Short mmCIF file of C-alpha atoms in Angstrom, two decimals:
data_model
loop_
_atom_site.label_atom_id
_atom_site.label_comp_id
_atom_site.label_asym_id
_atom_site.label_seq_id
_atom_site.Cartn_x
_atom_site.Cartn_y
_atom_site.Cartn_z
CA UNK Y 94 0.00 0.00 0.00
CA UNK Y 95 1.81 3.17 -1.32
CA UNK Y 96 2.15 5.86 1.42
CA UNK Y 97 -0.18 9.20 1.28
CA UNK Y 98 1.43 12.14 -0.16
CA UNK Y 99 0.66 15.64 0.35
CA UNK Y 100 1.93 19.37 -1.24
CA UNK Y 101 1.65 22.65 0.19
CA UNK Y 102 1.01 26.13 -1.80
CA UNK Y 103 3.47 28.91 -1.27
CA UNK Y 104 2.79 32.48 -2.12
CA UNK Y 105 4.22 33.41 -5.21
CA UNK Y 106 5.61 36.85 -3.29
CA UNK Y 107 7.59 34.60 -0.69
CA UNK Y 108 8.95 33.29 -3.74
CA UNK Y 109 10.70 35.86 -5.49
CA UNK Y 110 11.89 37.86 -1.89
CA UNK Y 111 13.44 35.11 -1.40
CA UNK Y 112 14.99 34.23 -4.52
CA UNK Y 113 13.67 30.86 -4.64
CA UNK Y 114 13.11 28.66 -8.08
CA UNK Y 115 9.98 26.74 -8.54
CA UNK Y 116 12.02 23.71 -10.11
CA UNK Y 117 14.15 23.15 -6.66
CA UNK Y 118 13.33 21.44 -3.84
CA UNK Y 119 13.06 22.66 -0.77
CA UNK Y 120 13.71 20.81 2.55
CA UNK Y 121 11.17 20.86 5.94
CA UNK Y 122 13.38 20.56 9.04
CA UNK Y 123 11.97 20.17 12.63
CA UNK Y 124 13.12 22.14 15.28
CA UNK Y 125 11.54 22.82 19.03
CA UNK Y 126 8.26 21.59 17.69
CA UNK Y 127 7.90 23.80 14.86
CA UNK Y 128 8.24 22.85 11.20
CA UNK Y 129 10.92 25.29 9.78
CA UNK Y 130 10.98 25.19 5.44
CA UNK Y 131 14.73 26.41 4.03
CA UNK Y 132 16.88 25.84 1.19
CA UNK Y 133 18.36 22.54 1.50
CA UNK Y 134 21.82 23.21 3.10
CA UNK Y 135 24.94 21.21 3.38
CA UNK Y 136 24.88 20.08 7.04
CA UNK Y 137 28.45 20.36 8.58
CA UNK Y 138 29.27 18.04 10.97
CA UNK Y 139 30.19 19.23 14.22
CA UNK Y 140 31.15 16.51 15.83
CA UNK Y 141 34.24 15.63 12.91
CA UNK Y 142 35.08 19.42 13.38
CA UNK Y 143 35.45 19.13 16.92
CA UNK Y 144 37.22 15.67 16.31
CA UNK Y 145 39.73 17.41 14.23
CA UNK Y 146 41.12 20.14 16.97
CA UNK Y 147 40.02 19.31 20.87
CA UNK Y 148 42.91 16.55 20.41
CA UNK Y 149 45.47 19.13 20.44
CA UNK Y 150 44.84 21.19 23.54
CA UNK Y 151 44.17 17.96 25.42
CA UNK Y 152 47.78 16.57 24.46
CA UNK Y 153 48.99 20.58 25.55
CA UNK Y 154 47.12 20.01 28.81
CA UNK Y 155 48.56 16.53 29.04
CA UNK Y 156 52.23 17.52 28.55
CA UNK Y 157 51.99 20.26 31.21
CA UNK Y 158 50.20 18.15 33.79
CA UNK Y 159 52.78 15.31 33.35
CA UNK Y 160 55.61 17.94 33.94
CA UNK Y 161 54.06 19.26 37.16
CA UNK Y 162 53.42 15.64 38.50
CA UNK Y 163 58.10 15.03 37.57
CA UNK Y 164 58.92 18.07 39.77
CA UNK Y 165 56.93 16.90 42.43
CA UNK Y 166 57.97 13.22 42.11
CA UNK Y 167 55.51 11.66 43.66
CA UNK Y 168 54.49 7.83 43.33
CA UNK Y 169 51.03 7.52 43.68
CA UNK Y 170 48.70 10.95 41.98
CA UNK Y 171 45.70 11.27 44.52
CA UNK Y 172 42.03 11.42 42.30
CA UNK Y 173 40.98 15.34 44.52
CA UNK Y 174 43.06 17.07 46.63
CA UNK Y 175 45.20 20.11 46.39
CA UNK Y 176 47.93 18.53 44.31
CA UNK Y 177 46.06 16.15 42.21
CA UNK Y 178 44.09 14.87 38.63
CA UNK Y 179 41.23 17.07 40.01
CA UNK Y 180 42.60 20.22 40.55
CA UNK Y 181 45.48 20.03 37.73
CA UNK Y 182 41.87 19.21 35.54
CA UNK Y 183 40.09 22.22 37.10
CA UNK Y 184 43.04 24.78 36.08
CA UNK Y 185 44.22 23.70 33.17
CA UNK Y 186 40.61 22.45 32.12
CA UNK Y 187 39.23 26.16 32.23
CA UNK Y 188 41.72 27.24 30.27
CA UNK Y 189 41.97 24.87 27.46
CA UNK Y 190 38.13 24.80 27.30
CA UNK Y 191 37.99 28.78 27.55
CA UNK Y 192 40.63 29.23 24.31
CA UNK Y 193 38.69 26.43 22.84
CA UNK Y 194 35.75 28.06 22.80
CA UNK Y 195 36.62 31.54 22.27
CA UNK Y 196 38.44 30.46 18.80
CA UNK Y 197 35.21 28.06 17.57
CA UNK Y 198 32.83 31.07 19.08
CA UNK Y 199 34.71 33.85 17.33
CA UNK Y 200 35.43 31.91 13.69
CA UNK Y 201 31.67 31.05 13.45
CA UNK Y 202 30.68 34.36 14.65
CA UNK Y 203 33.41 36.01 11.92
CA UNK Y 204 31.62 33.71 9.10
CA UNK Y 205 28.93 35.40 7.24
CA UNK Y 206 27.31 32.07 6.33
CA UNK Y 207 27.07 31.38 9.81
CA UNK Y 208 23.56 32.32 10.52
CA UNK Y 209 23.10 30.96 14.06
CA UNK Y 210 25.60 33.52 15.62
CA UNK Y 211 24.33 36.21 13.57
CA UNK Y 212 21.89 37.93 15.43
CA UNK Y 213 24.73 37.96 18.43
CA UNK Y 214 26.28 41.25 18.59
CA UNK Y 215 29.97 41.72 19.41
CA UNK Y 216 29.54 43.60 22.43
CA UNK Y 217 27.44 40.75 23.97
CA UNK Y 218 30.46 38.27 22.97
CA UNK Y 219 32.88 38.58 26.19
CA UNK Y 220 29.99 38.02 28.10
CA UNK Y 221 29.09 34.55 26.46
CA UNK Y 222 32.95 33.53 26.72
CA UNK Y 223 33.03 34.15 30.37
CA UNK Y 224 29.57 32.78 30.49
CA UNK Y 225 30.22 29.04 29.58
CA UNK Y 226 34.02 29.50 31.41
CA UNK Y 227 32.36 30.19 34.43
CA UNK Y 228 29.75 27.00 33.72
CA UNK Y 229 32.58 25.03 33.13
CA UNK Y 230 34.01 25.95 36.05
CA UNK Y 231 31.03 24.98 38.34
CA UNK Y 232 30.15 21.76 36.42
CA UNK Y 233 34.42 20.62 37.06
CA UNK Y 234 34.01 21.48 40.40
CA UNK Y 235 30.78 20.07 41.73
CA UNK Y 236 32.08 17.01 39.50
CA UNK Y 237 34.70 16.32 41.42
CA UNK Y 238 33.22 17.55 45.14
CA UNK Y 239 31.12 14.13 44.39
CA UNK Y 240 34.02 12.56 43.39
CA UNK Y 241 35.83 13.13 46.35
CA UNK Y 242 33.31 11.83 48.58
CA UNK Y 243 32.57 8.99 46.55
CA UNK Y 244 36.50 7.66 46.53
CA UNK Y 245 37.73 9.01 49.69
CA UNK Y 246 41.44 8.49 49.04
CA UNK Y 247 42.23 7.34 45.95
CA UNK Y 248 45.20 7.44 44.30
CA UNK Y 249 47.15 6.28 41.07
CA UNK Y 250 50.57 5.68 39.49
CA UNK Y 251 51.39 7.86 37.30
CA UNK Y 252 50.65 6.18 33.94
CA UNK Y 253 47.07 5.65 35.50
CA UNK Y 254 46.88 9.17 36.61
CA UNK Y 255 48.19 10.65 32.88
CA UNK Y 256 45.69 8.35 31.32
CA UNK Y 257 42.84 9.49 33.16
CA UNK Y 258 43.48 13.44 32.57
CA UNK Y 259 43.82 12.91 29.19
CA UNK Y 260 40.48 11.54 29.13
CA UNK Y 261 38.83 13.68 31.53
CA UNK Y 262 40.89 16.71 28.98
CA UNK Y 263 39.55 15.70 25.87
CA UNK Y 264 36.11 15.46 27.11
CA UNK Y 265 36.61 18.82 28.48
CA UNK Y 266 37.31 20.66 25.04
CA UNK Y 267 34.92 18.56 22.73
CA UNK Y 268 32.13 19.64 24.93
CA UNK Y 269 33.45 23.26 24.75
CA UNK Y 270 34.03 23.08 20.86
CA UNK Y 271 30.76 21.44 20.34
CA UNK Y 272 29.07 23.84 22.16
CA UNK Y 273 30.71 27.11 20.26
CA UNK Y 274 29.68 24.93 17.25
CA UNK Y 275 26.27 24.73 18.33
CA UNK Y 276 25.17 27.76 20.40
CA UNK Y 277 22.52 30.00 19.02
CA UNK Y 278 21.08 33.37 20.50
CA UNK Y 279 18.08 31.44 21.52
CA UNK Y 280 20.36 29.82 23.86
CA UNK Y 281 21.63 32.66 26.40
CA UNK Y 282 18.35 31.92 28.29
CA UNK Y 283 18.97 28.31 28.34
CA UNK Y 284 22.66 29.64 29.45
CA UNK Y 285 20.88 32.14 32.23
CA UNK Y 286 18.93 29.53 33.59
CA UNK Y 287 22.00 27.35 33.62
CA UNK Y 288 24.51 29.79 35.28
CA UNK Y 289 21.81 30.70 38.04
CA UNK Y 290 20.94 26.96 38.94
CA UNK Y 291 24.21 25.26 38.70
CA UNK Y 292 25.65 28.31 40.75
CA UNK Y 293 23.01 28.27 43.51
CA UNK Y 294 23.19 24.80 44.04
CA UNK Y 295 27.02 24.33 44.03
CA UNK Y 296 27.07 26.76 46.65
CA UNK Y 297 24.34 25.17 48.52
CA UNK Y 298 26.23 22.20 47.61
CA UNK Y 299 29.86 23.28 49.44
CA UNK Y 300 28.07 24.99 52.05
CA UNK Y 301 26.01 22.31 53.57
CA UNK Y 302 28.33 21.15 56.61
CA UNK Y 303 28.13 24.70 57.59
CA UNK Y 304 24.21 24.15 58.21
CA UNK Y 305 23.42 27.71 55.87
CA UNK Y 306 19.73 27.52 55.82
CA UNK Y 307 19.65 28.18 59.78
CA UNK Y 308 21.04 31.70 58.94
CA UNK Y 309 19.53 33.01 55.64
CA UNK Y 310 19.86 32.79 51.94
CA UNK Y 311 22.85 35.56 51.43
CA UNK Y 312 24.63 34.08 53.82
CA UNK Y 313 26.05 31.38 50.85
CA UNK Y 314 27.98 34.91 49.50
CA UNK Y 315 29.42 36.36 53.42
CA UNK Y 316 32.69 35.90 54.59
CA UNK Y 317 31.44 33.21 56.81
CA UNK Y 318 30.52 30.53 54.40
CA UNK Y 319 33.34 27.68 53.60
CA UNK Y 320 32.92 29.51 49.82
CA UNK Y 321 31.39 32.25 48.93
CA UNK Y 322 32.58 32.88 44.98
CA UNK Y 323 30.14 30.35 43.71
CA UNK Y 324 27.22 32.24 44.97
CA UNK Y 325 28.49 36.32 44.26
CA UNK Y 326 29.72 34.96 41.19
CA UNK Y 327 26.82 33.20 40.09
CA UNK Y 328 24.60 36.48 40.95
CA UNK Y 329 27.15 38.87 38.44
CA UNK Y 330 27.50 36.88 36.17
CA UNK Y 331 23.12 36.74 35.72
CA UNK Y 332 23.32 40.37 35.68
CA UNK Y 333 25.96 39.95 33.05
CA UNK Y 334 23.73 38.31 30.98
CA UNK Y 335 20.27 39.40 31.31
CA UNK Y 336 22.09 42.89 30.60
CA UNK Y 337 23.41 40.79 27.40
CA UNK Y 338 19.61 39.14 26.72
CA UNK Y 339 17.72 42.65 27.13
CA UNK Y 340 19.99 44.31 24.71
CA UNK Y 341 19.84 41.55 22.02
CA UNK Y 342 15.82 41.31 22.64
CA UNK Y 343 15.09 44.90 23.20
CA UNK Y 344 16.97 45.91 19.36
CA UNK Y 345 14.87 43.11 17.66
CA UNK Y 346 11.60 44.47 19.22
CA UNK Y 347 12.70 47.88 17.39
CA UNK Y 348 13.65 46.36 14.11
CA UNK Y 349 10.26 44.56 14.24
CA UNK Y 350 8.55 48.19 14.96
CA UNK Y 351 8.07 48.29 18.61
CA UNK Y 352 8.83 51.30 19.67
CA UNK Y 353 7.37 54.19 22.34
CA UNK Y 354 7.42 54.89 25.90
CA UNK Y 355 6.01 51.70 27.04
CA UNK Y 356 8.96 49.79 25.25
CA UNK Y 357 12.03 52.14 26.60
CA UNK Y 358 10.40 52.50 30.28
CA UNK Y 359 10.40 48.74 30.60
CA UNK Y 360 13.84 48.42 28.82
CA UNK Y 361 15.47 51.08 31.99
CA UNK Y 362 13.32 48.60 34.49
CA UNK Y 363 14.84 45.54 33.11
CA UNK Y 364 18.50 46.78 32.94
CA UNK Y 365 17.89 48.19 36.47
CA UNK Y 366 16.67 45.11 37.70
CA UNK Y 367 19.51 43.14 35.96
CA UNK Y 368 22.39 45.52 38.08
CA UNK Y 369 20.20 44.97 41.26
CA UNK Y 370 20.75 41.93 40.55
CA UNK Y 371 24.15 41.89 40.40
CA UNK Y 372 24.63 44.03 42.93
CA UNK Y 373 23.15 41.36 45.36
CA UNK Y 374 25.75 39.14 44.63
CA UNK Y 375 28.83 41.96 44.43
CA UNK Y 376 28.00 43.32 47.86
CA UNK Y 377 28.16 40.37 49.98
CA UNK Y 378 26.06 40.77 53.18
CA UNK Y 379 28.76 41.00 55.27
CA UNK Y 380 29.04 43.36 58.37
CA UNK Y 381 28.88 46.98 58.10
CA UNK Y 382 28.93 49.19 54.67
CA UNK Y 383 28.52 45.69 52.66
CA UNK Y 384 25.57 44.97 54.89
CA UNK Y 385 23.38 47.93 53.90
CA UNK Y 386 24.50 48.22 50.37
CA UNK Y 387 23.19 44.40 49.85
CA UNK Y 388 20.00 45.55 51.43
CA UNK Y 389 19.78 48.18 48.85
CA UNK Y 390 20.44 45.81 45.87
CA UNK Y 391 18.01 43.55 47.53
CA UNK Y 392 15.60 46.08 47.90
CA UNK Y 393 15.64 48.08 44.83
CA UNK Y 394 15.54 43.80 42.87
CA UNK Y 395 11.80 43.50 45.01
CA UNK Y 396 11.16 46.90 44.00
CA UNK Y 397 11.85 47.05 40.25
CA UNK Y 398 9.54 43.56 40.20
CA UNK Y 399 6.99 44.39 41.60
CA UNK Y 400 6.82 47.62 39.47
CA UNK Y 401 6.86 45.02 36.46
CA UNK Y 402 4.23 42.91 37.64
CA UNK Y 403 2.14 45.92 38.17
CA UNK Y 404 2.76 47.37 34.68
CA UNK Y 405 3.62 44.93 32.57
CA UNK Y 406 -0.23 45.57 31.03
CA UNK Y 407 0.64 48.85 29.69
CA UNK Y 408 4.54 48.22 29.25
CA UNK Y 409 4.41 45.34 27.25
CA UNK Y 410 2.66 45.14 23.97
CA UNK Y 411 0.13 42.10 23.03
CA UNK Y 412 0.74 40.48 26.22
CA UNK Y 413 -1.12 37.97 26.55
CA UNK Y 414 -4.18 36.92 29.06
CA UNK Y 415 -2.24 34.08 30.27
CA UNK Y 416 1.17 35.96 31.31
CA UNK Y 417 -0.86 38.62 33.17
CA UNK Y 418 -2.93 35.67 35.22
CA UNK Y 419 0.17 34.25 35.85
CA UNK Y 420 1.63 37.25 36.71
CA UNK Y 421 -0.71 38.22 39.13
CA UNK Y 422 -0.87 34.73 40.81
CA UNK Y 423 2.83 35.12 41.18
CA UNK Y 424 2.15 38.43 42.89
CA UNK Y 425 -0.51 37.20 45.05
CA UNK Y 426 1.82 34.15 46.10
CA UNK Y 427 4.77 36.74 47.93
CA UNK Y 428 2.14 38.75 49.25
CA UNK Y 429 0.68 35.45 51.43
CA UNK Y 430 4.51 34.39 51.60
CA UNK Y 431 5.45 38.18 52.57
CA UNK Y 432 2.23 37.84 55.41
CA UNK Y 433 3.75 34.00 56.56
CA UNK Y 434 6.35 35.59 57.31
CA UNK Y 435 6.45 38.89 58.71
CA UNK Y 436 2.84 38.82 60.76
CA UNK Y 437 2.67 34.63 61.81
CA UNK Y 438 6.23 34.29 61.56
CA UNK Y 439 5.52 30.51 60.18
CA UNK Y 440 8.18 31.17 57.55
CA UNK Y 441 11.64 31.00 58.35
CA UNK Y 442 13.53 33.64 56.35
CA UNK Y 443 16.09 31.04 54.42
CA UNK Y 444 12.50 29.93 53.65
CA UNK Y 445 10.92 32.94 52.62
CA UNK Y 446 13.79 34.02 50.41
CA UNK Y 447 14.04 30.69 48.47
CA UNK Y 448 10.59 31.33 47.39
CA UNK Y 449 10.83 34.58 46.53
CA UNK Y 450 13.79 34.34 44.70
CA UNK Y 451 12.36 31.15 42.56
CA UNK Y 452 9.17 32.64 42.08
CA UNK Y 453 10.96 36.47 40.87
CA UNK Y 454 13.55 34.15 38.70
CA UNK Y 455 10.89 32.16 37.28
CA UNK Y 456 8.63 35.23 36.28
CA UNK Y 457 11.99 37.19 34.78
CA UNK Y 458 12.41 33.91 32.26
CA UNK Y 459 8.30 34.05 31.61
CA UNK Y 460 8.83 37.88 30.90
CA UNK Y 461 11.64 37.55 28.53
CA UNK Y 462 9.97 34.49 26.82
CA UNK Y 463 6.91 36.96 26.46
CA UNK Y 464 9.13 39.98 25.05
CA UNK Y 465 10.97 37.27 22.43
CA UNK Y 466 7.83 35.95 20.74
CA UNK Y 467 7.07 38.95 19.68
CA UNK Y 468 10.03 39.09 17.31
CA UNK Y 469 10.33 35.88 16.98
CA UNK Y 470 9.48 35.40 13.23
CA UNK Y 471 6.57 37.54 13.18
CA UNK Y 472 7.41 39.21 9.74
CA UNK Y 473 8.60 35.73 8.17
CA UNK Y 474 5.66 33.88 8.82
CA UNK Y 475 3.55 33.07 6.05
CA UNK Y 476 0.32 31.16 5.65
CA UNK Y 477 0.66 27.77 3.19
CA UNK Y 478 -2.37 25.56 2.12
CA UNK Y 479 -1.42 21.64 2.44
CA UNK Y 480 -3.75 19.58 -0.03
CA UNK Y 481 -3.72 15.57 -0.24
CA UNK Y 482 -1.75 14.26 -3.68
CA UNK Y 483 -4.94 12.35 -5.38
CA UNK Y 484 -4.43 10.13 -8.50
#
């Protein structure tokens, strides 16, 4: 039984804008559930690309850790530890996977047939580099934090020991080459999220013998936590990029003709909210001045949200009826969370600022999802007619 067959009729105005020929073929390609119709296109292959170069900085990394482990001259190369696979991995690692990526990231960017990285403007670039360093950097060492208490002790000779960096180096700059190979502007949202979660929860992670939740949430950034860079770091580095996001999002909205007071007012709130942000995490709530200038930045973040909730009607255009009950139910949520905790007191504030902060996050990533479908192929969309092949 032959297989049904179908054919779908394309304006003849899409047609010649876009150069097309009627005699060609064109190819349908599937991507986050939508049905995307291009010119068919010589797929590169990332993964032989990456095959072809991550070799070389993992033999680099290689050479330098096996020199480190001859001036030490030690017998057995513990797994974690100060002097060890881990932490040679860590250093080196970043490194290697930073150049790695920076080169792929920069080429593909530099290519005019690249279209992926094309929207991406250069200014945003150092920001995506030191972006997916710092990721790297939390993924190595949460790694091998479960490592360590997993093999309490271990230890190899030193053929062992070279064999296993070598591994651990060359997965290390394929994932870093595939992922400059790979990453799209759709993706510094997926990277946001990323940074914010992995960061929070390595901190929480490193920070649990010192029983943190009994004191409060900002207490992962003070001087009295066993580390306190994973949390500040993960907070600047948000900023870093929802500054990044809003800038990339808030030119497409003008070159797709949304423009007015509405549209700048809620740009200024979102950049201000995006340095509160960061300020949170570069003024640590330590004693003294660094106490009350993380208040402000604390402040000023529950502020500038609330002021978005409120307006987001009038500030954001076609919004839809969903996002503003959403919005509101948000709202309503840290108001009874707000009243748990300041009248009954049945919240504890570790508590009370885990919620807030994971309901505020969550909206931000629900706002900027709302402000990219508008220019998310609103003036490339065209309407086709699909009609059963009939003999």
């Amino acid at each position: 039984m032959s297989q049904k067959r179908y054919r779908i009729d394309i304006p003849a105005s899409f047609i010649d804008e876009n150069k097309l020929e009627s005699d060609k073929v064109l190819q349908v390609r599937k991507e986050d559930n939508r049905l995307i119709l291009e010119k068919p296109t010589i797929v590169k292959n990332n993964e032989a690309i990456s095959l072809k170069y991550f070799i070389y900085p993992s033999i680099v990394m290689t050479l330098i850790f096996c020199y480190s482990i001859y001036q030490k001259s030690l017998g057995q190369i513990p797994l974690t530890g100060n002097f060890s696979i881990a932490s040679h991995l860590i250093y080196l690692g970043l490194i290697s996977g930073m150049c790695s990526f920076s080169y792929f990231f920069i080429k593909g960017k530099r290519n005019p047939k690249n279209k992926s990285t094309l929207d991406i403007y250069w200014r945003n670039v150092p920001t995506i580099i030191f972006s997916f360093t710092v990721t790297l950097a939390l993924l190595l060492s949460s790694f091998f934090w479960m490592i360590s208490k997993l093999f309490v002790g271990a230890s190899f000779d030193e053929f062992t020991a070279i064999t296993i960096f070598f591994m651990f180096a060359c997965i290390i700059n394929y994932f870093m080459i595939y992922s400059a190979n790979i990453f799209t502007s759709s993706m510094i949202v997926s990277l946001l999220v990323a940074v914010i979660i992995g960061g929070i929860f390595f901190a929480m992670l490193t920070n649990s013998q010192s029983k943190w939740w009994q004191h409060n949430f900002s207490y992962l950034g003070t001087n009295e936590a066993i580390r306190s860079w994973p949390f500040n770091l993960t907070l600047i580095l948000a900023s870093l990029l929802m500054i990044a996001l809003v800038d990339y999002l808030f030119v497409n909205l003008k070159n797709h003709g949304y423009n007015g007071k509405g549209i700048t007012i809620l740009r200024i709130l979102m950049i201000l909210l995006s340095l509160s942000l960061g300020g949170v995490g570069f003024f640590p709530n330590n004693e003294g001045v660094w106490h009350e200038l993380h208040n402000h930045a604390a402040n000023l973040l529950v502020f500038i949200i609330i002021l978005l909730i409120i307006g987001i009607k009038w500030l954001l255009p076609k919004v839809t009826k969903e996002f503003l009950i959403v919005s509101y139910g948000i709202a309503i949520i840290l108001l009874v969370a707000n009243f748990l905790f300041e009248t009954i007191g049945y919240l504890s504030l570790t508590v009370f600022e885990i919620i807030a902060f994971g309901l505020a996050f969550s909206w931000i990533l629900l706002l900027l999802q709302q402000i990219n479908r508008l220019c998310a192929y609103e003036d490339d969309v065209i309407l086709v007619k699909i009609e059963e092949i009939t003999k």
